[in-house]
């Protein structure tokens, strides 16, 4: 991952305002474009969604976005009409300080569900976070820290591409460590670029990236109420309209930033001891591959087997079998950490002691399921399920 740097025309900040009790922990972040930016967003499909989702969703795509304000420590979800008014109030207060319409400010919140926002501390925080805005690496790190909840590290990624002879940058920050069960989105993320894009381009490029990144990760399969991914494109690089080649390169850069951030979420999954990459190869289409990968990734039995370094491959192939895809046992071959353990519907000779040690001694674990149905491949990321995860989430609010 590249060193964190912002695209031209963007400033960010992260401060402590008091949503969280510990004064050393940042809890309010702001991502600002100095000029009106094209914006697109993808949001949770959970029917129980946070007030910020309800406020931000109808504001995109748009051509005049100026900022994304995010607080951590309180998700402002399941808070009724008051929650919606509070989310609108957040955008209006920031808009006053940036001298722009409230509708040009997008809002996200993350944290415990079912508690009203502490407006008094946020009110003191908005001038503070605006005053801290800067185009520096330090300011970008602070913005990434201000959106963290149970994350242990800030998550950032940067790519650069050439468009019409000018350097264009794509920079993103995300948060997430649990309640990760994609059905877009999967967490909170703000991606910024100084490229020039239309509303439709911004929207389609974001969705392309999300479908190959945040929609291909899972910790425990729980789709959050607050999931939001925003893409801002302000054109400040002065590169003009990208041609087909440059647009493809820009799409790759956005995809890679999103994938970096998605994988960082899984690597930081609560209590996880293994980062698991699932490759489905030879599927009929992407939908089949996605269904199979998601069932394997969400299986508590698969996750606990990997945590215990138990090469119990039957759990993997049985998860594929109930994914709702037409298949037979002989259609499948399986590799675990590059060791083939199942071929054309039957087990292969394997030294389970050696394979168990291979799993135990390596944080990275790979599952590759090869089908005989077609030519489509898909990659999905998940984590194991540990006793620490259970403990963290059993005691989350008490």
Short mmCIF file of C-alpha atoms in Angstrom, two decimals:
data_model
loop_
_atom_site.label_atom_id
_atom_site.label_comp_id
_atom_site.label_asym_id
_atom_site.label_seq_id
_atom_site.Cartn_x
_atom_site.Cartn_y
_atom_site.Cartn_z
CA UNK A 1 0.00 0.00 0.00
CA UNK A 2 1.32 3.43 -0.93
CA UNK A 3 2.09 6.13 1.61
CA UNK A 4 -1.09 8.01 2.44
CA UNK A 5 -1.47 11.13 0.29
CA UNK A 6 -4.49 13.14 -0.74
CA UNK A 7 -5.54 14.04 -4.28
CA UNK A 8 -5.31 17.69 -5.28
CA UNK A 9 -8.07 19.92 -3.94
CA UNK A 10 -8.89 17.73 -0.93
CA UNK A 11 -8.32 18.35 2.76
CA UNK A 12 -9.12 16.07 5.69
CA UNK A 13 -9.08 16.12 9.47
CA UNK A 14 -9.81 13.98 12.50
CA UNK A 15 -10.31 15.29 16.05
CA UNK A 16 -11.66 14.28 19.45
CA UNK A 17 -14.89 16.06 20.31
CA UNK A 18 -16.34 13.92 23.09
CA UNK A 19 -18.57 11.29 21.50
CA UNK A 20 -16.05 8.86 22.99
CA UNK A 21 -15.06 9.37 26.61
CA UNK A 22 -11.31 8.87 26.15
CA UNK A 23 -9.83 12.27 25.14
CA UNK A 24 -6.94 10.54 23.37
CA UNK A 25 -9.23 8.80 20.87
CA UNK A 26 -10.39 10.68 17.76
CA UNK A 27 -14.12 10.49 17.08
CA UNK A 28 -14.99 13.09 14.42
CA UNK A 29 -13.62 13.19 10.88
CA UNK A 30 -14.14 15.40 7.86
CA UNK A 31 -13.25 14.83 4.19
CA UNK A 32 -13.55 18.05 2.15
CA UNK A 33 -13.17 18.99 -1.49
CA UNK A 34 -12.20 22.64 -1.91
CA UNK A 35 -14.26 22.77 -5.11
CA UNK A 36 -17.61 21.14 -5.93
CA UNK A 37 -17.10 17.44 -6.60
CA UNK A 38 -19.09 14.77 -8.38
CA UNK A 39 -20.21 12.23 -5.78
CA UNK A 40 -21.61 8.73 -5.83
CA UNK A 41 -22.51 6.41 -2.99
CA UNK A 42 -23.38 2.81 -2.28
CA UNK A 43 -25.21 1.95 0.92
CA UNK A 44 -26.31 -0.94 3.08
CA UNK A 45 -29.23 -3.02 1.86
CA UNK A 46 -30.24 -3.80 5.42
CA UNK A 47 -33.88 -2.70 5.80
CA UNK A 48 -32.92 -1.49 9.27
CA UNK A 49 -30.57 1.31 8.31
CA UNK A 50 -29.07 4.25 10.14
CA UNK A 51 -30.36 7.80 9.91
CA UNK A 52 -27.19 8.97 8.09
CA UNK A 53 -27.86 6.41 5.35
CA UNK A 54 -31.40 7.74 4.96
CA UNK A 55 -30.07 11.30 4.71
CA UNK A 56 -27.09 10.65 2.41
CA UNK A 57 -28.63 8.13 0.02
CA UNK A 58 -30.99 10.57 -1.77
CA UNK A 59 -28.19 13.15 -2.09
CA UNK A 60 -26.15 11.06 -4.52
CA UNK A 61 -25.18 10.97 -7.26
CA UNK A 62 -24.67 14.74 -7.45
CA UNK A 63 -22.30 17.23 -9.08
CA UNK A 64 -21.82 19.68 -6.22
CA UNK A 65 -20.69 17.64 -3.21
CA UNK A 66 -18.26 19.34 -0.85
CA UNK A 67 -17.78 17.12 2.17
CA UNK A 68 -18.33 13.89 4.06
CA UNK A 69 -18.63 14.23 7.85
CA UNK A 70 -18.27 11.07 9.97
CA UNK A 71 -18.53 10.52 13.69
CA UNK A 72 -17.56 7.31 15.46
CA UNK A 73 -18.80 6.01 18.80
CA UNK A 74 -22.50 6.35 17.97
CA UNK A 75 -24.19 4.99 14.83
CA UNK A 76 -27.37 7.11 15.06
CA UNK A 77 -29.31 4.02 13.94
CA UNK A 78 -32.80 2.98 15.09
CA UNK A 79 -33.31 6.47 16.50
CA UNK A 80 -36.54 7.41 14.68
CA UNK A 81 -37.39 10.88 13.41
CA UNK A 82 -35.04 12.49 15.91
CA UNK A 83 -32.13 10.52 14.43
CA UNK A 84 -32.93 11.74 10.91
CA UNK A 85 -33.18 15.34 12.10
CA UNK A 86 -29.88 14.96 13.94
CA UNK A 87 -28.16 13.60 10.82
CA UNK A 88 -29.52 16.52 8.78
CA UNK A 89 -28.36 18.87 11.53
CA UNK A 90 -24.82 17.46 11.25
CA UNK A 91 -24.71 18.26 7.53
CA UNK A 92 -26.20 21.72 8.05
CA UNK A 93 -23.69 22.65 10.76
CA UNK A 94 -20.73 21.57 8.65
CA UNK A 95 -22.20 23.30 5.59
CA UNK A 96 -22.37 26.62 7.47
CA UNK A 97 -18.67 26.38 8.28
CA UNK A 98 -17.80 25.45 4.67
CA UNK A 99 -20.19 28.05 3.20
CA UNK A 100 -22.11 25.56 1.06
CA UNK A 101 -25.65 24.11 0.95
CA UNK A 102 -26.41 21.40 3.51
CA UNK A 103 -27.35 19.00 0.70
CA UNK A 104 -23.75 19.13 -0.54
CA UNK A 105 -22.54 17.53 2.69
CA UNK A 106 -22.87 13.76 3.18
CA UNK A 107 -22.94 12.16 6.62
CA UNK A 108 -21.98 8.81 8.16
CA UNK A 109 -22.03 7.57 11.74
CA UNK A 110 -20.64 4.40 13.26
CA UNK A 111 -20.78 2.85 16.71
CA UNK A 112 -23.42 1.48 19.05
CA UNK A 113 -26.96 1.20 17.66
CA UNK A 114 -29.98 2.76 19.36
CA UNK A 115 -28.53 5.78 21.12
CA UNK A 116 -29.22 9.41 20.28
CA UNK A 117 -26.33 11.54 19.12
CA UNK A 118 -24.73 13.78 21.76
CA UNK A 119 -25.37 17.01 19.86
CA UNK A 120 -23.72 19.20 22.48
CA UNK A 121 -20.29 17.64 22.03
CA UNK A 122 -20.66 17.41 18.25
CA UNK A 123 -21.55 21.11 18.14
CA UNK A 124 -18.23 21.95 19.77
CA UNK A 125 -16.43 19.49 17.50
CA UNK A 126 -17.49 20.86 14.10
CA UNK A 127 -15.51 24.14 14.30
CA UNK A 128 -12.58 22.19 15.70
CA UNK A 129 -12.50 19.65 12.86
CA UNK A 130 -12.93 22.36 10.19
CA UNK A 131 -10.04 24.32 11.71
CA UNK A 132 -7.87 21.19 11.56
CA UNK A 133 -8.45 20.57 7.83
CA UNK A 134 -5.22 20.14 5.89
CA UNK A 135 -3.98 18.46 2.69
CA UNK A 136 -1.23 16.63 4.58
CA UNK A 137 -0.47 12.96 5.19
CA UNK A 138 -0.88 13.54 8.93
CA UNK A 139 -4.35 15.00 8.42
CA UNK A 140 -5.32 12.03 6.26
CA UNK A 141 -4.15 9.60 8.96
CA UNK A 142 -6.13 11.52 11.58
CA UNK A 143 -9.26 11.36 9.41
CA UNK A 144 -8.82 7.61 9.09
CA UNK A 145 -8.38 7.30 12.87
CA UNK A 146 -11.44 9.40 13.63
CA UNK A 147 -13.79 6.92 11.95
CA UNK A 148 -12.45 3.84 13.82
CA UNK A 149 -14.53 1.88 16.34
CA UNK A 150 -13.14 -1.57 17.18
CA UNK A 151 -10.48 -1.22 14.47
CA UNK A 152 -6.93 -1.62 15.77
CA UNK A 153 -5.29 0.29 12.90
CA UNK A 154 -6.33 3.06 10.47
CA UNK A 155 -7.03 1.81 6.96
CA UNK A 156 -5.82 3.82 3.96
CA UNK A 157 -4.76 3.24 0.37
CA UNK A 158 -3.44 5.38 -2.50
CA UNK A 159 -2.92 4.83 -6.23
CA UNK A 160 -1.72 7.12 -9.02
CA UNK A 161 -2.40 6.90 -12.76
CA UNK A 162 -1.70 9.07 -15.79
CA UNK A 163 -4.63 10.75 -17.53
CA UNK A 164 -3.92 12.91 -20.57
CA UNK A 165 -0.33 13.35 -19.42
CA UNK A 166 -1.24 14.44 -15.90
CA UNK A 167 -0.96 12.49 -12.66
CA UNK A 168 -4.31 11.61 -11.11
CA UNK A 169 -4.50 10.25 -7.58
CA UNK A 170 -7.07 7.98 -5.92
CA UNK A 171 -6.99 7.92 -2.10
CA UNK A 172 -9.29 6.10 0.28
CA UNK A 173 -9.88 5.59 3.99
CA UNK A 174 -12.15 3.00 5.57
CA UNK A 175 -13.18 1.56 8.89
CA UNK A 176 -14.40 -1.90 9.81
CA UNK A 177 -13.43 -4.91 11.88
CA UNK A 178 -16.73 -6.69 12.56
CA UNK A 179 -20.43 -6.63 11.70
CA UNK A 180 -19.05 -7.34 8.24
CA UNK A 181 -21.50 -9.17 5.99
CA UNK A 182 -21.60 -7.47 2.62
CA UNK A 183 -24.72 -6.70 0.71
CA UNK A 184 -23.29 -3.36 -0.08
CA UNK A 185 -21.81 -1.96 1.54
CA UNK A 186 -19.88 -3.45 4.43
CA UNK A 187 -18.53 -0.62 6.50
CA UNK A 188 -17.67 3.05 6.07
CA UNK A 189 -15.35 4.27 3.34
CA UNK A 190 -14.54 7.55 1.62
CA UNK A 191 -12.62 7.41 -1.66
CA UNK A 192 -11.38 10.65 -3.23
CA UNK A 193 -9.90 11.37 -6.63
CA UNK A 194 -8.84 14.51 -8.49
CA UNK A 195 -9.94 12.95 -11.78
CA UNK A 196 -12.74 14.45 -13.87
CA UNK A 197 -15.83 12.20 -13.95
CA UNK A 198 -19.48 12.59 -14.82
CA UNK A 199 -22.18 11.54 -12.36
CA UNK A 200 -22.87 8.33 -14.28
CA UNK A 201 -19.16 7.51 -14.57
CA UNK A 202 -18.62 8.12 -10.87
CA UNK A 203 -21.57 5.92 -9.95
CA UNK A 204 -20.72 3.05 -12.29
CA UNK A 205 -17.00 3.06 -11.41
CA UNK A 206 -17.79 2.98 -7.69
CA UNK A 207 -20.23 0.09 -8.09
CA UNK A 208 -17.70 -1.82 -10.21
CA UNK A 209 -15.10 -1.41 -7.46
CA UNK A 210 -17.49 -2.25 -4.62
CA UNK A 211 -18.64 -5.47 -6.27
CA UNK A 212 -15.02 -6.67 -6.43
CA UNK A 213 -14.00 -5.57 -2.96
CA UNK A 214 -16.38 -4.65 -0.15
CA UNK A 215 -19.05 -7.01 -1.46
CA UNK A 216 -16.50 -9.83 -1.40
CA UNK A 217 -15.60 -9.75 2.28
CA UNK A 218 -17.25 -11.21 5.35
CA UNK A 219 -16.34 -11.56 9.02
CA UNK A 220 -19.52 -13.07 10.43
CA UNK A 221 -22.09 -12.34 7.73
CA UNK A 222 -23.87 -9.57 9.69
CA UNK A 223 -24.89 -6.73 7.37
CA UNK A 224 -24.54 -3.45 9.26
CA UNK A 225 -27.16 -0.72 9.51
CA UNK A 226 -24.69 2.01 8.60
CA UNK A 227 -22.65 0.70 5.67
CA UNK A 228 -21.63 3.45 3.26
CA UNK A 229 -19.03 3.91 0.56
CA UNK A 230 -18.66 7.36 -1.01
CA UNK A 231 -16.61 8.32 -4.07
CA UNK A 232 -15.78 12.01 -4.61
CA UNK A 233 -14.23 13.21 -7.89
CA UNK A 234 -13.34 16.93 -8.04
CA UNK A 235 -11.34 17.21 -11.29
CA UNK A 236 -8.64 19.29 -9.54
CA UNK A 237 -5.81 17.47 -11.32
CA UNK A 238 -6.85 19.32 -14.47
CA UNK A 239 -6.52 16.19 -16.57
CA UNK A 240 -9.79 16.66 -18.39
CA UNK A 241 -12.04 13.92 -19.69
CA UNK A 242 -10.28 10.53 -19.67
CA UNK A 243 -10.24 8.54 -22.89
CA UNK A 244 -11.11 4.83 -22.88
CA UNK A 245 -7.58 3.74 -21.98
CA UNK A 246 -7.22 6.27 -19.18
CA UNK A 247 -10.69 5.46 -17.88
CA UNK A 248 -9.75 1.77 -17.68
CA UNK A 249 -6.58 2.66 -15.78
CA UNK A 250 -8.58 4.88 -13.42
CA UNK A 251 -11.11 2.11 -12.86
CA UNK A 252 -8.25 -0.25 -11.98
CA UNK A 253 -6.88 2.29 -9.50
CA UNK A 254 -10.28 2.71 -7.81
CA UNK A 255 -10.72 -1.07 -7.76
CA UNK A 256 -7.30 -1.55 -6.17
CA UNK A 257 -7.85 1.10 -3.50
CA UNK A 258 -11.18 -0.51 -2.63
CA UNK A 259 -9.59 -3.99 -2.54
CA UNK A 260 -6.75 -2.76 -0.33
CA UNK A 261 -9.24 -1.34 2.14
CA UNK A 262 -11.51 -4.39 2.02
CA UNK A 263 -8.61 -6.74 2.71
CA UNK A 264 -7.38 -4.46 5.50
CA UNK A 265 -10.78 -4.84 7.16
CA UNK A 266 -10.51 -8.63 7.12
CA UNK A 267 -6.90 -8.55 8.35
CA UNK A 268 -8.12 -6.42 11.26
CA UNK A 269 -11.21 -8.56 11.96
CA UNK A 270 -12.03 -8.74 15.65
CA UNK A 271 -10.02 -11.52 17.30
CA UNK A 272 -9.04 -13.08 13.98
CA UNK A 273 -5.96 -15.27 13.78
CA UNK A 274 -6.27 -16.17 10.08
CA UNK A 275 -6.84 -14.13 6.92
CA UNK A 276 -8.62 -16.43 4.47
CA UNK A 277 -8.67 -15.98 0.69
CA UNK A 278 -11.33 -17.99 -1.12
CA UNK A 279 -10.98 -18.52 -4.87
CA UNK A 280 -13.84 -20.03 -6.85
CA UNK A 281 -12.65 -21.13 -10.30
CA UNK A 282 -14.59 -22.56 -13.24
CA UNK A 283 -18.07 -21.34 -12.32
CA UNK A 284 -20.87 -20.82 -14.85
CA UNK A 285 -21.13 -17.13 -14.02
CA UNK A 286 -20.28 -14.59 -11.35
CA UNK A 287 -23.54 -15.09 -9.52
CA UNK A 288 -22.84 -18.82 -8.99
CA UNK A 289 -19.27 -18.12 -7.91
CA UNK A 290 -20.42 -15.43 -5.48
CA UNK A 291 -23.07 -17.63 -3.88
CA UNK A 292 -20.58 -20.45 -3.27
CA UNK A 293 -17.83 -18.17 -1.96
CA UNK A 294 -20.20 -16.38 0.41
CA UNK A 295 -21.56 -19.61 1.90
CA UNK A 296 -18.03 -20.88 2.52
CA UNK A 297 -16.95 -17.54 3.98
CA UNK A 298 -19.96 -17.26 6.29
CA UNK A 299 -19.84 -20.84 7.56
CA UNK A 300 -19.07 -20.89 11.29
CA UNK A 301 -17.88 -24.48 10.88
CA UNK A 302 -15.40 -23.56 8.17
CA UNK A 303 -14.18 -20.58 10.20
CA UNK A 304 -13.68 -22.57 13.39
CA UNK A 305 -11.93 -25.36 11.51
CA UNK A 306 -9.41 -22.89 10.12
CA UNK A 307 -8.96 -21.34 13.56
CA UNK A 308 -8.23 -24.80 14.98
CA UNK A 309 -5.94 -25.68 12.06
CA UNK A 310 -8.25 -28.61 11.30
CA UNK A 311 -8.16 -29.52 7.57
CA UNK A 312 -11.78 -30.65 7.71
CA UNK A 313 -12.50 -30.17 4.01
CA UNK A 314 -15.97 -31.72 4.27
CA UNK A 315 -17.22 -28.48 5.80
CA UNK A 316 -16.05 -26.55 2.73
CA UNK A 317 -17.57 -28.76 0.05
CA UNK A 318 -20.81 -29.13 2.01
CA UNK A 319 -21.09 -25.32 2.23
CA UNK A 320 -20.72 -25.19 -1.55
CA UNK A 321 -23.45 -27.80 -1.80
CA UNK A 322 -26.09 -25.69 -0.03
CA UNK A 323 -25.24 -22.44 -1.82
CA UNK A 324 -28.19 -22.77 -4.17
CA UNK A 325 -26.03 -23.58 -7.20
CA UNK A 326 -26.69 -26.62 -9.39
CA UNK A 327 -23.70 -28.91 -8.92
CA UNK A 328 -22.62 -32.48 -8.19
CA UNK A 329 -19.80 -33.78 -6.00
CA UNK A 330 -17.75 -34.82 -9.01
CA UNK A 331 -17.87 -31.25 -10.32
CA UNK A 332 -15.56 -30.09 -7.51
CA UNK A 333 -11.85 -30.21 -6.69
CA UNK A 334 -10.42 -28.48 -3.62
CA UNK A 335 -7.07 -27.10 -2.47
CA UNK A 336 -6.32 -25.87 1.06
CA UNK A 337 -3.13 -23.80 1.37
CA UNK A 338 -2.18 -25.05 -2.11
CA UNK A 339 -2.48 -28.69 -1.02
CA UNK A 340 -5.04 -30.66 -3.03
CA UNK A 341 -7.33 -32.52 -0.65
CA UNK A 342 -10.31 -33.35 -2.89
CA UNK A 343 -10.43 -34.21 -6.58
CA UNK A 344 -13.44 -34.75 -8.83
CA UNK A 345 -15.69 -35.67 -5.92
CA UNK A 346 -13.32 -37.88 -3.94
CA UNK A 347 -10.62 -37.32 -1.29
CA UNK A 348 -6.93 -37.37 -2.19
CA UNK A 349 -4.13 -38.81 -0.02
CA UNK A 350 -3.00 -36.06 2.39
CA UNK A 351 -0.79 -35.92 5.47
CA UNK A 352 -3.26 -34.14 7.76
CA UNK A 353 -0.64 -33.52 10.44
CA UNK A 354 1.58 -31.64 8.02
CA UNK A 355 -1.36 -29.74 6.54
CA UNK A 356 -2.62 -28.81 10.01
CA UNK A 357 0.80 -27.41 10.89
CA UNK A 358 0.80 -25.45 7.61
CA UNK A 359 -2.48 -23.81 8.59
CA UNK A 360 -1.44 -23.18 12.19
CA UNK A 361 1.92 -21.64 11.31
CA UNK A 362 0.60 -19.20 8.69
CA UNK A 363 -1.82 -16.33 9.28
CA UNK A 364 -2.73 -16.34 5.57
CA UNK A 365 -4.87 -19.27 4.51
CA UNK A 366 -6.12 -20.08 1.01
CA UNK A 367 -9.15 -22.09 -0.11
CA UNK A 368 -9.40 -22.82 -3.83
CA UNK A 369 -12.47 -24.61 -5.13
CA UNK A 370 -12.32 -25.55 -8.81
CA UNK A 371 -15.53 -26.38 -10.65
CA UNK A 372 -16.10 -27.87 -14.08
CA UNK A 373 -19.00 -25.59 -15.02
CA UNK A 374 -17.43 -22.73 -16.95
CA UNK A 375 -14.68 -20.12 -17.04
CA UNK A 376 -15.72 -17.57 -14.37
CA UNK A 377 -13.51 -16.95 -11.35
CA UNK A 378 -14.13 -14.89 -8.21
CA UNK A 379 -12.06 -14.01 -5.14
CA UNK A 380 -13.57 -13.50 -1.69
CA UNK A 381 -11.96 -12.71 1.68
CA UNK A 382 -12.92 -13.71 5.20
CA UNK A 383 -11.42 -14.45 8.62
CA UNK A 384 -11.55 -17.29 11.10
CA UNK A 385 -13.86 -17.21 14.13
CA UNK A 386 -12.16 -17.14 17.50
CA UNK A 387 -13.04 -17.16 21.18
CA UNK A 388 -11.75 -13.59 21.34
CA UNK A 389 -14.35 -12.54 18.73
CA UNK A 390 -17.11 -14.03 20.90
CA UNK A 391 -15.77 -12.27 23.98
CA UNK A 392 -15.45 -8.89 22.27
CA UNK A 393 -18.99 -8.99 20.96
CA UNK A 394 -20.55 -10.53 24.06
CA UNK A 395 -19.39 -7.56 26.13
CA UNK A 396 -19.70 -4.77 23.54
CA UNK A 397 -22.15 -2.50 25.36
CA UNK A 398 -21.85 -3.77 28.93
#
